[in-house]
mmCIF file of C-alpha atoms and ligand atoms in Angstrom:
data_model
loop_
_atom_site.group_PDB
_atom_site.id
_atom_site.type_symbol
_atom_site.label_atom_id
_atom_site.label_comp_id
_atom_site.label_asym_id
_atom_site.label_seq_id
_atom_site.Cartn_x
_atom_site.Cartn_y
_atom_site.Cartn_z
ATOM 1 C CA MET A 1 -7.061 45.707 4.287
ATOM 2 C CA LEU A 2 -7.323 42.074 5.260
ATOM 3 C CA ASN A 3 -10.075 41.499 7.819
ATOM 4 C CA LEU A 4 -10.685 37.993 9.101
ATOM 5 C CA ILE A 5 -13.025 36.378 11.596
ATOM 6 C CA LEU A 6 -11.726 33.346 13.446
ATOM 7 C CA PHE A 7 -14.878 31.498 14.387
ATOM 8 C CA GLY A 8 -15.701 28.377 16.387
ATOM 9 C CA PRO A 9 -16.998 27.110 19.717
ATOM 10 C CA PRO A 10 -15.189 27.734 23.026
ATOM 11 C CA GLY A 11 -12.072 25.576 23.107
ATOM 12 C CA SER A 12 -11.757 25.293 19.323
ATOM 13 C CA GLY A 13 -8.301 26.868 19.372
ATOM 14 C CA LYS A 14 -9.078 30.429 18.320
ATOM 15 C CA GLY A 15 -6.723 32.027 20.856
ATOM 16 C CA THR A 16 -3.804 29.703 20.030
ATOM 17 C CA GLN A 17 -4.144 30.162 16.280
ATOM 18 C CA SER A 18 -4.777 33.912 16.582
ATOM 19 C CA GLU A 19 -1.362 34.478 18.121
ATOM 20 C CA LYS A 20 0.351 32.681 15.265
ATOM 21 C CA LEU A 21 -1.768 34.396 12.600
ATOM 22 C CA ILE A 22 -1.248 37.956 13.828
ATOM 23 C CA ALA A 23 2.510 37.342 13.978
ATOM 24 C CA LYS A 24 2.571 36.048 10.400
ATOM 25 C CA TYR A 25 0.216 38.536 8.739
ATOM 26 C CA GLY A 26 0.738 41.656 10.881
ATOM 27 C CA LEU A 27 -2.949 41.937 11.748
ATOM 28 C CA LYS A 28 -4.356 43.638 14.839
ATOM 29 C CA HIS A 29 -5.899 40.996 17.129
ATOM 30 C CA LEU A 30 -9.308 41.958 18.521
ATOM 31 C CA SER A 31 -10.562 39.386 21.030
ATOM 32 C CA THR A 32 -13.692 40.422 22.896
ATOM 33 C CA GLY A 33 -12.913 37.795 25.569
ATOM 34 C CA ASP A 34 -9.486 39.387 26.162
ATOM 35 C CA LEU A 35 -10.966 42.910 26.135
ATOM 36 C CA LEU A 36 -13.588 41.843 28.699
ATOM 37 C CA ARG A 37 -10.998 40.120 30.917
ATOM 38 C CA SER A 38 -8.927 43.300 30.861
ATOM 39 C CA GLN A 39 -11.988 45.281 32.049
ATOM 40 C CA ILE A 40 -12.466 42.693 34.826
ATOM 41 C CA ALA A 41 -8.802 42.978 35.879
ATOM 42 C CA GLN A 42 -9.165 46.773 36.052
ATOM 43 C CA LYS A 43 -12.390 46.348 38.079
ATOM 44 C CA THR A 44 -14.335 48.778 35.872
ATOM 45 C CA PRO A 45 -18.162 48.881 36.139
ATOM 46 C CA LEU A 46 -18.329 47.242 32.702
ATOM 47 C CA GLY A 47 -15.951 44.516 33.910
ATOM 48 C CA LEU A 48 -18.016 43.842 37.012
ATOM 49 C CA GLU A 49 -21.211 43.523 34.963
ATOM 50 C CA ALA A 50 -19.526 41.257 32.431
ATOM 51 C CA LYS A 51 -17.921 39.002 35.043
ATOM 52 C CA SER A 52 -21.197 37.870 36.560
ATOM 53 C CA LEU A 53 -22.456 36.772 33.116
ATOM 54 C CA MET A 54 -19.164 35.223 32.004
ATOM 55 C CA ASP A 55 -18.942 33.185 35.200
ATOM 56 C CA LYS A 56 -22.326 31.657 34.337
ATOM 57 C CA GLY A 57 -21.244 30.894 30.779
ATOM 58 C CA GLN A 58 -23.636 33.464 29.306
ATOM 59 C CA LEU A 59 -22.962 36.068 26.642
ATOM 60 C CA VAL A 60 -22.571 39.681 27.674
ATOM 61 C CA PRO A 61 -25.010 42.146 26.036
ATOM 62 C CA ASP A 62 -24.459 43.006 22.371
ATOM 63 C CA ALA A 63 -24.235 46.744 23.093
ATOM 64 C CA VAL A 64 -21.296 46.189 25.451
ATOM 65 C CA VAL A 65 -19.136 44.198 23.036
ATOM 66 C CA ILE A 66 -20.126 46.285 19.996
ATOM 67 C CA GLY A 67 -19.058 49.413 21.911
ATOM 68 C CA MET A 68 -15.709 47.829 22.776
ATOM 69 C CA ILE A 69 -15.066 46.787 19.162
ATOM 70 C CA SER A 70 -16.100 50.199 17.863
ATOM 71 C CA SER A 71 -13.554 51.981 20.068
ATOM 72 C CA ALA A 72 -10.853 49.406 19.292
ATOM 73 C CA LEU A 73 -11.368 50.038 15.556
ATOM 74 C CA GLU A 74 -11.175 53.784 16.120
ATOM 75 C CA SER A 75 -8.023 53.582 18.179
ATOM 76 C CA ASN A 76 -6.198 51.550 15.502
ATOM 77 C CA PRO A 77 -6.459 53.735 12.397
ATOM 78 C CA GLN A 78 -3.106 52.503 11.036
ATOM 79 C CA ALA A 79 -3.898 48.789 11.206
ATOM 80 C CA LYS A 80 -3.361 46.930 7.955
ATOM 81 C CA GLY A 81 -6.135 44.542 8.923
ATOM 82 C CA PHE A 82 -7.960 42.988 11.864
ATOM 83 C CA LEU A 83 -8.336 39.470 13.176
ATOM 84 C CA PHE A 84 -11.629 39.182 15.063
ATOM 85 C CA ASP A 85 -11.613 36.411 17.669
ATOM 86 C CA GLY A 86 -14.733 35.606 19.709
ATOM 87 C CA PHE A 87 -16.644 38.321 17.847
ATOM 88 C CA PRO A 88 -19.220 38.511 16.310
ATOM 89 C CA ARG A 89 -21.103 36.036 18.492
ATOM 90 C CA THR A 90 -24.682 36.982 17.510
ATOM 91 C CA PRO A 91 -26.288 38.101 14.217
ATOM 92 C CA ALA A 92 -26.789 41.595 15.726
ATOM 93 C CA GLN A 93 -23.042 41.796 16.392
ATOM 94 C CA ALA A 94 -22.336 40.661 12.805
ATOM 95 C CA GLU A 95 -24.579 43.376 11.379
ATOM 96 C CA ALA A 96 -22.990 46.004 13.625
ATOM 97 C CA LEU A 97 -19.502 44.891 12.574
ATOM 98 C CA ASP A 98 -20.383 45.142 8.890
ATOM 99 C CA LYS A 99 -21.617 48.711 9.420
ATOM 100 C CA LEU A 100 -18.506 49.728 11.394
ATOM 101 C CA LEU A 101 -16.217 48.312 8.699
ATOM 102 C CA GLU A 102 -18.254 49.953 5.953
ATOM 103 C CA LEU A 103 -17.692 53.318 7.630
ATOM 104 C CA LYS A 104 -13.966 52.634 7.331
ATOM 105 C CA GLY A 105 -14.422 51.724 3.653
ATOM 106 C CA THR A 106 -13.589 48.079 4.235
ATOM 107 C CA SER A 107 -15.273 44.713 4.944
ATOM 108 C CA ILE A 108 -14.740 41.144 6.135
ATOM 109 C CA ASN A 109 -12.758 39.066 3.641
ATOM 110 C CA LYS A 110 -13.316 35.637 5.196
ATOM 111 C CA MET A 111 -14.696 33.782 8.175
ATOM 112 C CA LEU A 112 -12.486 30.850 9.126
ATOM 113 C CA ALA A 113 -14.729 28.446 11.037
ATOM 114 C CA MET A 114 -12.950 25.882 13.193
ATOM 115 C CA GLU A 115 -14.741 22.571 13.716
ATOM 116 C CA VAL A 116 -14.056 20.425 16.795
ATOM 117 C CA SER A 117 -16.148 17.660 18.349
ATOM 118 C CA GLU A 118 -17.986 18.474 21.559
ATOM 119 C CA GLU A 119 -16.149 15.794 23.528
ATOM 120 C CA GLU A 120 -12.783 17.241 22.512
ATOM 121 C CA LEU A 121 -13.938 20.794 23.401
ATOM 122 C CA VAL A 122 -14.890 19.785 26.932
ATOM 123 C CA ASN A 123 -11.608 17.887 27.386
ATOM 124 C CA ARG A 124 -9.541 20.848 26.244
ATOM 125 C CA LEU A 125 -11.401 23.382 28.394
ATOM 126 C CA VAL A 126 -11.265 21.233 31.539
ATOM 127 C CA LYS A 127 -7.521 20.849 30.963
ATOM 128 C CA ARG A 128 -7.065 24.587 30.308
ATOM 129 C CA GLY A 129 -8.961 25.285 33.533
ATOM 130 C CA GLN A 130 -6.241 23.531 35.533
ATOM 131 C CA THR A 131 -3.683 26.185 34.568
ATOM 132 C CA SER A 132 -5.353 29.230 32.962
ATOM 133 C CA GLY A 133 -6.778 30.810 36.102
ATOM 134 C CA ARG A 134 -9.941 31.497 34.088
ATOM 135 C CA SER A 135 -12.911 31.061 36.391
ATOM 136 C CA ASP A 136 -15.157 30.042 33.460
ATOM 137 C CA ASP A 137 -12.847 27.112 32.622
ATOM 138 C CA ASN A 138 -12.678 25.352 35.970
ATOM 139 C CA ASN A 139 -16.281 24.171 36.202
ATOM 140 C CA GLU A 140 -17.683 21.618 33.782
ATOM 141 C CA ALA A 141 -21.257 22.950 34.116
ATOM 142 C CA VAL A 142 -20.085 26.422 33.048
ATOM 143 C CA ILE A 143 -18.122 24.922 30.144
ATOM 144 C CA ARG A 144 -21.255 23.085 28.980
ATOM 145 C CA ALA A 145 -23.325 26.282 29.364
ATOM 146 C CA ARG A 146 -20.849 28.140 27.119
ATOM 147 C CA ILE A 147 -21.077 25.430 24.473
ATOM 148 C CA ALA A 148 -24.902 25.580 24.706
ATOM 149 C CA GLU A 149 -24.803 29.404 24.258
ATOM 150 C CA TYR A 150 -22.649 28.811 21.200
ATOM 151 C CA HIS A 151 -25.233 26.431 19.680
ATOM 152 C CA ASP A 152 -28.212 28.634 20.648
ATOM 153 C CA LYS A 153 -26.905 32.069 19.701
ATOM 154 C CA THR A 154 -23.581 31.977 17.907
ATOM 155 C CA ALA A 155 -23.596 29.103 15.384
ATOM 156 C CA VAL A 156 -26.124 31.040 13.235
ATOM 157 C CA VAL A 157 -23.547 33.792 12.694
ATOM 158 C CA ALA A 158 -21.886 31.445 10.171
ATOM 159 C CA ASP A 159 -25.156 31.399 8.169
ATOM 160 C CA TYR A 160 -25.031 35.193 8.020
ATOM 161 C CA TYR A 161 -21.595 35.125 6.328
ATOM 162 C CA LYS A 162 -22.501 32.078 4.178
ATOM 163 C CA LYS A 163 -25.022 34.296 2.391
ATOM 164 C CA PHE A 164 -22.050 36.347 1.199
ATOM 165 C CA ASP A 165 -20.003 33.217 0.441
ATOM 166 C CA LYS A 166 -17.387 34.183 3.014
ATOM 167 C CA VAL A 167 -17.165 31.032 5.160
ATOM 168 C CA VAL A 168 -14.524 28.331 5.000
ATOM 169 C CA ASN A 169 -14.554 25.400 7.395
ATOM 170 C CA ILE A 170 -11.304 24.221 8.929
ATOM 171 C CA LYS A 171 -10.854 20.992 10.856
ATOM 172 C CA GLY A 172 -9.718 22.137 14.304
ATOM 173 C CA GLU A 173 -8.339 18.750 15.384
ATOM 174 C CA GLY A 174 -4.782 17.684 14.620
ATOM 175 C CA SER A 175 -1.485 19.348 15.433
ATOM 176 C CA ILE A 176 -1.350 23.106 16.040
ATOM 177 C CA ASP A 177 0.985 23.510 13.050
ATOM 178 C CA GLN A 178 -1.195 21.418 10.727
ATOM 179 C CA ILE A 179 -4.237 23.541 11.579
ATOM 180 C CA PHE A 180 -2.184 26.727 11.242
ATOM 181 C CA ASN A 181 -1.070 25.670 7.732
ATOM 182 C CA GLU A 182 -4.677 25.040 6.687
ATOM 183 C CA LEU A 183 -5.660 28.483 7.960
ATOM 184 C CA CYS A 184 -2.750 30.121 6.116
ATOM 185 C CA LYS A 185 -3.724 28.435 2.827
ATOM 186 C CA GLU A 186 -7.233 29.856 3.091
ATOM 187 C CA ILE A 187 -5.993 33.302 4.104
ATOM 188 C CA GLU A 188 -3.680 33.470 1.119
ATOM 189 C CA LEU A 189 -6.592 32.578 -1.173
ATOM 190 C CA ALA A 190 -8.748 35.240 0.513
ATOM 191 C CA ALA A 191 -6.030 37.861 0.134
ATOM 192 C CA GLN A 192 -6.006 37.280 -3.645
ATOM 193 C CA ASP A 193 -9.746 37.966 -4.047
HETATM 194 P P1 ADP B 201 -14.131 31.097 24.791
HETATM 195 O O1 ADP B 201 -14.031 31.179 23.291
HETATM 196 O O2 ADP B 201 -13.234 30.077 25.378
HETATM 197 O O3 ADP B 201 -15.542 31.027 25.305
HETATM 198 P P2 ADP B 201 -13.703 33.967 25.123
HETATM 199 O O4 ADP B 201 -12.507 34.501 25.784
HETATM 200 O O5 ADP B 201 -13.908 34.259 23.669
HETATM 201 O O6 ADP B 201 -13.560 32.425 25.401
HETATM 202 O O7 ADP B 201 -15.039 34.449 25.884
HETATM 203 C C1 ADP B 201 -15.224 34.300 27.262
HETATM 204 C C2 ADP B 201 -16.587 34.831 27.664
HETATM 205 O O8 ADP B 201 -16.662 36.253 27.384
HETATM 206 C C3 ADP B 201 -17.792 34.255 26.919
HETATM 207 O O9 ADP B 201 -18.263 33.066 27.512
HETATM 208 C C4 ADP B 201 -18.811 35.412 27.054
HETATM 209 O O10 ADP B 201 -19.412 35.442 28.326
HETATM 210 C C5 ADP B 201 -17.951 36.649 26.945
HETATM 211 N N1 ADP B 201 -17.847 37.129 25.540
HETATM 212 C C6 ADP B 201 -16.708 37.163 24.789
HETATM 213 N N2 ADP B 201 -16.953 37.666 23.571
HETATM 214 C C7 ADP B 201 -18.300 37.963 23.534
HETATM 215 C C8 ADP B 201 -19.180 38.486 22.541
HETATM 216 N N3 ADP B 201 -18.723 38.820 21.315
HETATM 217 N N4 ADP B 201 -20.476 38.645 22.865
HETATM 218 C C9 ADP B 201 -20.934 38.336 24.075
HETATM 219 N N5 ADP B 201 -20.181 37.818 25.043
HETATM 220 C C10 ADP B 201 -18.865 37.630 24.807
#
């Protein structure tokens, strides 16, 4: 199996690149943001709880997202690999993911960490907010809160995978195709390991 984590702050281009990567490598895309937004659209109790946190730019509890990922892994037994997007976002989520993958006899091959300046992140998210309909994108204070959550709680997840020598940094500024090519180069190296 080929299991990849696409990592980076909000607005770093994970969603855009994920779509291209899953098409090229036939991976199953698991985005906790998308899974949560689908719960919100269906107005489930989980969705209602998550929405109030997401609208403030805060993370939802680990147990909620770990539970969602666990059932997504179970319901895709035929997948030839997974692309994790927006997960894991805390060290506890990273540890839980490792255990879930171990139970399936597999593991993370690489974390691809996208790097984008803070100014560019805010610009992109404000612009996305004008068309995406995402309530967490149309308020600059919420955007800044999400970036702060990333620095406080999520950035350390890269250190967790660095211990296992699994992190590669990718410059997330430039054209979409240029960035995609850089990601593909690293994925092809990872697939050879
Ligand atoms: P972005 O990368 O632009 O922040 P996402 O769609 O990945 O967008 O996430 C949107 C929101 O969903 C986050 O701000 C957070 O509230 C919640 N969320 C998504 N994934 C997780 C996660 N793994 N752990 C906790 N909260 C999450």
